[in-house]
Amino acid sequence: MKQPDCIAKLINKFASLPGVGLKTAQRFAYRVIDMSQSEVDDFCEALADVKSKIHLCAECGNFTENEVCDICLKRDKSVICVVAYPKDVLALDKGGSFKGVYHVLHGTLSPLEGRGADDLNIKSLIKRLDGVKEVIMATNPDVEGEATAAYIARLIKPFGIKVTRLAQGISMGSDIEYADEITLERALEGRTEIN
Amino acid sequence: MKQPDCIAKLINKFASLPGVGLKTAQRFAYRVIDMSQSEVDDFCEALADVKSKIHLCAECGNFTENEVCDICLKRDKSVICVVAYPKDVLALDKGGSFKGVYHVLHGTLSPLEGRGADDLNIKSLIKRLDGVKEVIMATNPDVEGEATAAYIARLIKPFGIKVTRLAQGISMGSDIEYADEITLERALEGRTEIN
């Protein structure tokens, strides 16, 4: 016997979320059945609100409920940290040491997937370079991320602005024994003096 | 800088699902932002539908969209398989070999958590014993499940109905070397002849 249609439909919806299989989706759906009416109403409202209220910041391309996001409104615009996705802003800003603004590309250059420079949020980056002292490239240290960083660096250098890249090396709490050779090589290249 | 309120709210909602932490909830929320408007509408509808359409089958207590569930409508009512939760019906019915009906208790006896016999769907089980030849107790093989099975068996036996328990033993594909001693003891007790 199959499940009631509306449960099966909800399971399918949950299974469309990243990393959720049918078994997990089923647990989620059964949890929803156990929720109170107001909990489910809240959940629906939260889903609908995110879709209707969230759009891209006119300056940096990050998610915001306003015309311009809080970070672009309040922080130092002379340093721009360029990232591939909104989730990278969250990760980088958690530490709280960076006081500048971000710029979200919404992807990386990927010839294989047919993503070129025009598909990324690059033009608006060039437009906001006035008065900028440094652009930090914070794309992932993989082939696409490196290529994207190199491409944008070439675009920006003619403006006479310093372009930097996040340091590469061994992670906090990691084990040198198990680090890969490229990471160790970069950690050696980028070694700093102990004072 | 914190996230926009409506994203934070949706993350909280997702984090209330079983086994979902803040990091995973955040991935889910960002996935929702990337969905099309119609996908989000469908998701909301699926959530609301499950809450409004699903209720308990008048006979067995399982989830259904109708007055009585498909299994109770169409299958052999002379054998009842008693389970603790609706999800157990799904698991047992997947194999397709059981042709009888189910009865969902919605819990097990648990003095520690203050759940007694009156909190379980037991009365309606007693009411449907007319014409029943066998009741299979399919609660989990743990302390609460065993106690619940023993309690219900004591209630049913006076009606002259056979009460059975799911066989216990080693699982398919498991390794005898690593099986625990109680499992092996039960597997020995319940050994069957090879013909």
CSV table of C-alpha atoms in Angstrom, one decimal:
chain,number,residue,atom,x,y,z
A,1,MET,CA,0.0,0.0,0.0
A,2,LYS,CA,1.4,3.4,-0.8
A,3,GLN,CA,1.4,6.5,1.4
A,4,PRO,CA,-1.3,9.1,1.2
A,5,ASP,CA,-0.6,11.4,-1.8
A,6,CYS,CA,-0.1,14.6,0.2
A,7,ILE,CA,2.6,12.9,2.4
A,8,ALA,CA,4.3,11.5,-0.7
A,9,LYS,CA,4.3,15.0,-2.2
A,10,LEU,CA,5.8,16.6,0.9
A,11,ILE,CA,8.5,13.9,1.0
A,12,ASN,CA,9.4,14.8,-2.6
A,13,LYS,CA,9.7,18.4,-1.7
A,14,PHE,CA,12.0,17.7,1.3
A,15,ALA,CA,14.0,15.4,-0.8
A,16,SER,CA,14.8,18.3,-3.2
A,17,LEU,CA,16.8,19.9,-0.5
A,18,PRO,CA,20.6,19.4,-0.6
A,19,GLY,CA,21.8,16.2,1.0
A,20,VAL,CA,18.3,14.9,1.9
A,21,GLY,CA,17.5,11.4,0.7
A,22,LEU,CA,14.0,9.8,0.7
A,23,LYS,CA,14.5,8.2,4.2
A,24,THR,CA,15.4,11.6,5.8
A,25,ALA,CA,12.7,13.4,3.8
A,26,GLN,CA,10.2,10.9,5.2
A,27,ARG,CA,11.3,11.6,8.8
A,28,PHE,CA,10.9,15.3,8.1
A,29,ALA,CA,7.4,14.8,6.7
A,30,TYR,CA,6.3,12.7,9.7
A,31,ARG,CA,7.6,15.4,11.9
A,32,VAL,CA,5.5,18.0,10.1
A,33,ILE,CA,2.4,15.9,10.7
A,34,ASP,CA,3.2,16.0,14.4
A,35,MET,CA,3.6,19.8,14.4
A,36,SER,CA,0.8,22.0,15.7
A,37,GLN,CA,-1.2,24.0,13.1
A,38,SER,CA,0.5,27.2,14.1
A,39,GLU,CA,3.9,25.7,13.7
A,40,VAL,CA,3.1,24.6,10.2
A,41,ASP,CA,1.6,28.0,9.4
A,42,ASP,CA,4.8,29.7,10.6
A,43,PHE,CA,6.9,27.3,8.5
A,44,CYS,CA,4.8,28.2,5.4
A,45,GLU,CA,5.1,31.9,6.1
A,46,ALA,CA,8.9,31.6,6.6
A,47,LEU,CA,9.2,29.9,3.2
A,48,ALA,CA,7.0,32.4,1.4
A,49,ASP,CA,8.7,35.4,3.1
A,50,VAL,CA,12.2,34.3,2.1
A,51,LYS,CA,11.1,34.1,-1.5
A,52,SER,CA,9.1,37.3,-1.6
A,53,LYS,CA,11.3,39.6,0.6
A,54,ILE,CA,14.9,38.5,-0.2
A,55,HIS,CA,16.6,39.9,-3.2
A,56,LEU,CA,20.1,40.9,-4.2
A,57,CYS,CA,21.8,44.0,-2.7
A,58,ALA,CA,22.1,46.6,-5.4
A,59,GLU,CA,25.8,47.2,-4.5
A,60,CYS,CA,27.3,43.8,-3.5
A,61,GLY,CA,24.9,41.2,-4.8
A,62,ASN,CA,24.4,39.6,-1.4
A,63,PHE,CA,21.0,38.6,-0.1
A,64,THR,CA,19.1,41.4,1.7
A,65,GLU,CA,15.6,42.5,2.5
A,66,ASN,CA,16.4,46.1,1.7
A,67,GLU,CA,17.6,48.0,-1.4
A,68,VAL,CA,21.2,47.9,0.0
A,69,CYS,CA,22.4,45.4,2.5
A,70,ASP,CA,23.5,46.3,6.1
A,71,ILE,CA,27.1,45.6,5.4
A,72,CYS,CA,27.3,47.9,2.3
A,73,LEU,CA,25.4,50.6,4.3
A,74,LYS,CA,27.6,50.6,7.4
A,75,ARG,CA,31.1,49.4,6.7
A,76,ASP,CA,34.4,50.6,5.2
A,77,LYS,CA,34.1,50.6,1.4
A,78,SER,CA,37.8,51.0,0.7
A,79,VAL,CA,38.4,47.2,1.1
A,80,ILE,CA,36.2,44.8,-0.9
A,81,CYS,CA,36.3,41.1,-0.3
A,82,VAL,CA,35.2,39.2,-3.4
A,83,VAL,CA,33.4,35.8,-2.8
A,84,ALA,CA,31.6,33.3,-5.1
A,85,TYR,CA,28.4,32.8,-3.1
A,86,PRO,CA,26.4,34.4,-0.3
A,87,LYS,CA,27.2,31.6,2.1
A,88,ASP,CA,30.9,32.5,1.8
A,89,VAL,CA,30.0,36.0,3.2
A,90,LEU,CA,28.5,34.3,6.3
A,91,ALA,CA,31.5,32.1,6.8
A,92,LEU,CA,34.0,35.0,6.4
A,93,ASP,CA,32.1,37.5,8.5
A,94,LYS,CA,31.6,35.1,11.4
A,95,GLY,CA,35.0,35.9,12.8
A,96,GLY,CA,34.3,39.6,12.9
A,97,SER,CA,37.8,40.7,12.1
A,98,PHE,CA,37.1,41.9,8.6
A,99,LYS,CA,35.7,45.5,8.6
A,100,GLY,CA,35.3,46.0,4.8
A,101,VAL,CA,32.5,45.2,2.4
A,102,TYR,CA,31.9,42.1,0.3
A,103,HIS,CA,31.1,41.5,-3.3
A,104,VAL,CA,29.2,38.3,-4.3
A,105,LEU,CA,29.9,36.9,-7.8
A,106,HIS,CA,27.2,34.2,-7.7
A,107,GLY,CA,29.4,31.6,-9.2
A,108,THR,CA,32.9,31.1,-10.6
A,109,LEU,CA,34.2,30.9,-14.1
A,110,SER,CA,33.6,27.5,-15.5
A,111,PRO,CA,34.1,26.8,-19.2
A,112,LEU,CA,32.9,23.2,-18.6
A,113,GLU,CA,29.6,24.3,-17.2
A,114,GLY,CA,29.4,27.1,-19.7
A,115,ARG,CA,29.7,29.9,-17.2
A,116,GLY,CA,31.6,32.9,-18.5
A,117,ALA,CA,32.5,36.3,-17.1
A,118,ASP,CA,29.1,37.7,-18.3
A,119,ASP,CA,27.2,35.2,-16.1
A,120,LEU,CA,28.9,36.5,-13.0
A,121,ASN,CA,28.3,39.7,-11.0
A,122,ILE,CA,31.5,41.3,-12.2
A,123,LYS,CA,30.4,44.5,-14.0
A,124,SER,CA,29.0,46.0,-10.8
A,125,LEU,CA,32.3,45.2,-9.1
A,126,ILE,CA,34.2,47.3,-11.6
A,127,LYS,CA,31.7,50.1,-11.1
A,128,ARG,CA,32.3,50.3,-7.4
A,129,LEU,CA,36.1,50.5,-7.6
A,130,ASP,CA,36.2,54.3,-7.0
A,131,GLY,CA,38.1,55.1,-3.8
A,132,VAL,CA,38.9,51.4,-3.2
A,133,LYS,CA,42.3,50.6,-1.8
A,134,GLU,CA,42.3,46.8,-1.8
A,135,VAL,CA,40.3,44.0,-3.4
A,136,ILE,CA,40.7,40.7,-1.6
A,137,MET,CA,39.9,37.6,-3.8
A,138,ALA,CA,38.3,35.0,-1.5
A,139,THR,CA,37.2,32.4,-4.0
A,140,ASN,CA,37.8,28.8,-3.2
A,141,PRO,CA,41.4,27.4,-3.7
A,142,ASP,CA,40.3,25.1,-6.5
A,143,VAL,CA,40.8,25.3,-10.3
A,144,GLU,CA,37.7,27.4,-10.9
A,145,GLY,CA,38.2,29.6,-7.9
A,146,GLU,CA,41.8,30.3,-8.8
A,147,ALA,CA,40.9,31.0,-12.5
A,148,THR,CA,38.2,33.4,-11.4
A,149,ALA,CA,40.5,35.2,-9.0
A,150,ALA,CA,43.2,35.5,-11.6
A,151,TYR,CA,40.7,36.8,-14.2
A,152,ILE,CA,39.3,39.5,-11.9
A,153,ALA,CA,42.7,40.5,-10.7
A,154,ARG,CA,43.7,41.2,-14.3
A,155,LEU,CA,40.6,43.3,-14.8
A,156,ILE,CA,41.3,45.4,-11.6
A,157,LYS,CA,45.0,45.9,-11.7
A,158,PRO,CA,44.9,48.6,-14.5
A,159,PHE,CA,42.9,50.8,-12.0
A,160,GLY,CA,46.1,50.8,-9.7
A,161,ILE,CA,44.3,49.0,-6.9
A,162,LYS,CA,46.0,46.4,-4.8
A,163,VAL,CA,44.6,42.9,-5.4
A,164,THR,CA,45.3,40.2,-2.8
A,165,ARG,CA,44.4,36.6,-2.3
A,166,LEU,CA,43.5,34.7,1.0
A,167,ALA,CA,46.5,33.1,2.4
A,168,GLN,CA,46.9,29.3,1.8
A,169,GLY,CA,48.4,27.0,4.3
A,170,ILE,CA,47.6,24.4,7.0
A,171,SER,CA,44.3,24.8,8.8
A,172,MET,CA,44.0,25.4,12.5
A,173,GLY,CA,43.8,22.1,14.4
A,174,SER,CA,44.9,20.1,11.4
A,175,ASP,CA,47.6,17.5,11.3
A,176,ILE,CA,50.7,18.1,9.2
A,177,GLU,CA,51.1,14.4,8.7
A,178,TYR,CA,47.9,14.2,6.8
A,179,ALA,CA,48.1,17.5,4.9
A,180,ASP,CA,48.3,17.2,1.1
A,181,GLU,CA,51.5,18.2,-0.6
A,182,ILE,CA,50.1,21.3,-2.4
A,183,THR,CA,48.8,22.7,0.9
A,184,LEU,CA,52.2,22.1,2.6
A,185,GLU,CA,54.1,23.6,-0.4
A,186,ARG,CA,51.9,26.8,-0.1
A,187,ALA,CA,52.3,26.8,3.6
A,188,LEU,CA,56.1,26.8,3.2
A,189,GLU,CA,56.0,29.5,0.5
A,190,GLY,CA,53.9,31.7,2.6
A,191,ARG,CA,55.8,31.1,5.9
A,192,THR,CA,55.9,34.1,8.3
A,193,GLU,CA,58.6,35.1,10.8
A,194,ILE,CA,58.0,34.5,14.4
A,195,ASN,CA,58.8,37.6,16.4
B,1,MET,CA,26.6,41.5,10.6
B,2,LYS,CA,23.6,39.2,11.0
B,3,GLN,CA,21.5,37.7,8.3
B,4,PRO,CA,18.3,39.2,7.1
B,5,ASP,CA,15.5,38.4,9.6
B,6,CYS,CA,13.4,36.2,7.3
B,7,ILE,CA,16.4,34.0,6.4
B,8,ALA,CA,17.2,33.6,10.1
B,9,LYS,CA,13.5,32.7,10.7
B,10,LEU,CA,13.5,30.0,8.0
B,11,ILE,CA,16.8,28.6,9.3
B,12,ASN,CA,15.2,28.2,12.7
B,13,LYS,CA,12.2,26.4,11.2
B,14,PHE,CA,14.4,24.0,9.3
B,15,ALA,CA,16.5,23.4,12.4
B,16,SER,CA,13.4,22.2,14.2
B,17,LEU,CA,13.3,19.1,11.9
B,18,PRO,CA,14.9,15.9,13.3
B,19,GLY,CA,18.6,15.6,12.9
B,20,VAL,CA,19.0,19.1,11.3
B,21,GLY,CA,21.6,21.4,12.8
B,22,LEU,CA,22.1,25.1,12.1
B,23,LYS,CA,24.6,24.6,9.4
B,24,THR,CA,22.4,22.2,7.5
B,25,ALA,CA,19.3,24.4,8.1
B,26,GLN,CA,21.3,27.2,6.5
B,27,ARG,CA,22.0,25.2,3.4
B,28,PHE,CA,18.3,24.4,3.1
B,29,ALA,CA,17.3,28.0,3.5
B,30,TYR,CA,19.8,29.1,0.8
B,31,ARG,CA,18.5,26.4,-1.4
B,32,VAL,CA,15.0,27.8,-0.9
B,33,ILE,CA,16.2,31.3,-2.0
B,34,ASP,CA,17.5,29.7,-5.2
B,35,MET,CA,14.1,28.0,-5.9
B,36,SER,CA,11.6,29.4,-8.4
B,37,GLN,CA,8.5,31.1,-7.1
B,38,SER,CA,6.4,28.1,-8.2
B,39,GLU,CA,8.7,25.6,-6.4
B,40,VAL,CA,8.3,27.6,-3.2
B,41,ASP,CA,4.6,27.8,-3.6
B,42,ASP,CA,4.4,24.0,-4.1
B,43,PHE,CA,6.5,23.5,-1.0
B,44,CYS,CA,4.2,25.7,1.1
B,45,GLU,CA,1.1,23.9,-0.4
B,46,ALA,CA,2.6,20.5,0.4
B,47,LEU,CA,3.2,21.6,4.0
B,48,ALA,CA,-0.2,23.0,4.5
B,49,ASP,CA,-1.9,20.1,2.8
B,50,VAL,CA,-0.3,17.5,5.0
B,51,LYS,CA,-1.5,19.3,8.1
B,52,SER,CA,-5.0,19.9,6.8
B,53,LYS,CA,-5.7,16.6,5.0
B,54,ILE,CA,-3.9,14.0,7.1
B,55,HIS,CA,-5.7,12.6,10.1
B,56,LEU,CA,-5.8,9.2,11.8
B,57,CYS,CA,-7.7,6.2,10.3
B,58,ALA,CA,-10.8,5.6,12.3
B,59,GLU,CA,-9.9,1.9,12.5
B,60,CYS,CA,-6.2,1.5,12.7
B,61,GLY,CA,-4.9,4.9,13.7
B,62,ASN,CA,-2.5,5.2,10.8
B,63,PHE,CA,-2.2,8.4,8.8
B,64,THR,CA,-4.7,8.7,6.0
B,65,GLU,CA,-6.5,11.4,3.8
B,66,ASN,CA,-9.8,9.5,4.1
B,67,GLU,CA,-12.1,8.3,6.9
B,68,VAL,CA,-10.6,4.8,6.8
B,69,CYS,CA,-7.1,4.1,5.3
B,70,ASP,CA,-6.6,2.0,2.1
B,71,ILE,CA,-5.1,-0.9,4.1
B,72,CYS,CA,-8.1,-1.2,6.4
B,73,LEU,CA,-10.4,-0.9,3.4
B,74,LYS,CA,-8.9,-3.5,1.2
B,75,ARG,CA,-7.0,-6.1,3.2
B,76,ASP,CA,-7.5,-9.2,5.3
B,77,LYS,CA,-8.8,-8.2,8.7
B,78,SER,CA,-8.3,-11.5,10.4
B,79,VAL,CA,-4.7,-10.7,11.1
B,80,ILE,CA,-3.7,-7.5,12.8
B,81,CYS,CA,-0.1,-6.4,13.1
B,82,VAL,CA,0.4,-4.0,16.1
B,83,VAL,CA,3.1,-1.3,15.7
B,84,ALA,CA,4.1,1.7,17.8
B,85,TYR,CA,4.3,4.4,15.1
B,86,PRO,CA,3.0,5.1,11.5
B,87,LYS,CA,6.6,4.9,10.2
B,88,ASP,CA,6.7,1.2,11.3
B,89,VAL,CA,3.8,0.5,9.0
B,90,LEU,CA,5.8,1.8,6.1
B,91,ALA,CA,8.8,-0.3,7.0
B,92,LEU,CA,6.9,-3.5,7.5
B,93,ASP,CA,4.7,-3.1,4.4
B,94,LYS,CA,7.6,-2.4,2.1
B,95,GLY,CA,8.3,-6.1,1.7
B,96,GLY,CA,4.8,-6.8,0.5
B,97,SER,CA,4.5,-10.2,2.1
B,98,PHE,CA,2.1,-9.3,4.9
B,99,LYS,CA,-1.5,-9.3,3.7
B,100,GLY,CA,-3.3,-8.4,6.9
B,101,VAL,CA,-4.0,-5.0,8.5
B,102,TYR,CA,-2.1,-2.8,11.0
B,103,HIS,CA,-2.9,-1.1,14.2
B,104,VAL,CA,-0.9,1.9,15.3
B,105,LEU,CA,-0.5,2.5,19.0
B,106,HIS,CA,1.2,6.0,18.7
B,107,GLY,CA,3.7,5.2,21.3
B,108,THR,CA,4.8,2.5,23.8
B,109,LEU,CA,4.2,2.2,27.5
B,110,SER,CA,6.8,4.3,29.3
B,111,PRO,CA,6.5,4.9,33.0
B,112,LEU,CA,9.6,7.1,32.9
B,113,GLU,CA,8.0,9.4,30.4
B,114,GLY,CA,4.6,9.1,32.1
B,115,ARG,CA,2.9,7.3,29.2
B,116,GLY,CA,0.4,4.7,30.4
B,117,ALA,CA,-2.0,2.4,28.6
B,118,ASP,CA,-4.6,5.2,28.3
B,119,ASP,CA,-2.3,7.4,26.3
B,120,LEU,CA,-2.0,4.7,23.6
B,121,ASN,CA,-4.4,3.7,20.9
B,122,ILE,CA,-5.3,0.4,22.6
B,123,LYS,CA,-9.1,0.7,23.2
B,124,SER,CA,-9.8,0.8,19.5
B,125,LEU,CA,-7.7,-2.3,19.1
B,126,ILE,CA,-9.8,-4.3,21.6
B,127,LYS,CA,-12.9,-3.1,19.7
B,128,ARG,CA,-11.8,-4.6,16.4
B,129,LEU,CA,-10.9,-8.0,17.7
B,130,ASP,CA,-14.2,-9.6,16.4
B,131,GLY,CA,-13.3,-12.3,13.8
B,132,VAL,CA,-9.6,-11.8,14.3
B,133,LYS,CA,-7.5,-15.0,14.2
B,134,GLU,CA,-4.1,-13.6,15.1
B,135,VAL,CA,-2.5,-10.4,16.5
B,136,ILE,CA,1.2,-9.9,15.7
B,137,MET,CA,3.0,-7.7,18.1
B,138,ALA,CA,5.6,-5.7,16.1
B,139,THR,CA,6.9,-3.2,18.7
B,140,ASN,CA,10.6,-2.7,18.9
B,141,PRO,CA,12.7,-5.3,20.8
B,142,ASP,CA,13.7,-2.9,23.6
B,143,VAL,CA,12.5,-2.6,27.1
B,144,GLU,CA,9.5,-0.4,26.3
B,145,GLY,CA,8.5,-2.3,23.2
B,146,GLU,CA,8.7,-5.7,25.0
B,147,ALA,CA,6.6,-4.4,28.0
B,148,THR,CA,4.0,-2.9,25.6
B,149,ALA,CA,3.8,-6.2,23.7
B,150,ALA,CA,3.4,-8.2,26.9
B,151,TYR,CA,0.8,-5.9,28.3
B,152,ILE,CA,-1.4,-6.0,25.1
B,153,ALA,CA,-0.9,-9.8,24.8
B,154,ARG,CA,-2.3,-10.2,28.3
B,155,LEU,CA,-5.3,-8.0,27.3
B,156,ILE,CA,-6.0,-10.0,24.1
B,157,LYS,CA,-5.5,-13.6,25.2
B,158,PRO,CA,-8.8,-13.8,27.2
B,159,PHE,CA,-10.5,-13.4,23.7
B,160,GLY,CA,-9.0,-16.7,22.6
B,161,ILE,CA,-7.0,-15.1,19.9
B,162,LYS,CA,-3.5,-16.1,19.0
B,163,VAL,CA,-0.9,-13.4,19.9
B,164,THR,CA,2.5,-13.7,18.3
B,165,ARG,CA,5.7,-11.6,18.4
B,166,LEU,CA,8.1,-10.8,15.5
B,167,ALA,CA,10.9,-13.3,15.4
B,168,GLN,CA,14.2,-12.2,16.9
B,169,GLY,CA,17.5,-13.3,15.6
B,170,ILE,CA,20.5,-12.2,13.5
B,171,SER,CA,19.8,-9.7,10.7
B,172,MET,CA,20.3,-10.5,7.0
B,173,GLY,CA,23.8,-9.6,6.0
B,174,SER,CA,25.0,-9.2,9.5
B,175,ASP,CA,28.1,-10.8,11.0
B,176,ILE,CA,27.7,-13.4,13.8
B,177,GLU,CA,31.1,-12.4,15.1
B,178,TYR,CA,29.8,-8.9,16.0
B,179,ALA,CA,26.2,-9.8,17.0
B,180,ASP,CA,25.4,-9.1,20.7
B,181,GLU,CA,24.8,-12.0,23.1
B,182,ILE,CA,21.1,-11.5,23.6
B,183,THR,CA,20.5,-11.5,19.8
B,184,LEU,CA,22.5,-14.7,19.4
B,185,GLU,CA,20.7,-16.3,22.4
B,186,ARG,CA,17.3,-15.4,20.8
B,187,ALA,CA,18.5,-16.7,17.4
B,188,LEU,CA,19.4,-20.0,19.0
B,189,GLU,CA,16.1,-20.3,20.9
B,190,GLY,CA,14.2,-19.6,17.7
B,191,ARG,CA,16.2,-21.8,15.4
B,192,THR,CA,14.3,-23.5,12.6
B,193,GLU,CA,14.8,-26.8,10.8
B,194,ILE,CA,16.4,-26.9,7.4
B,195,ASN,CA,14.3,-29.0,5.1
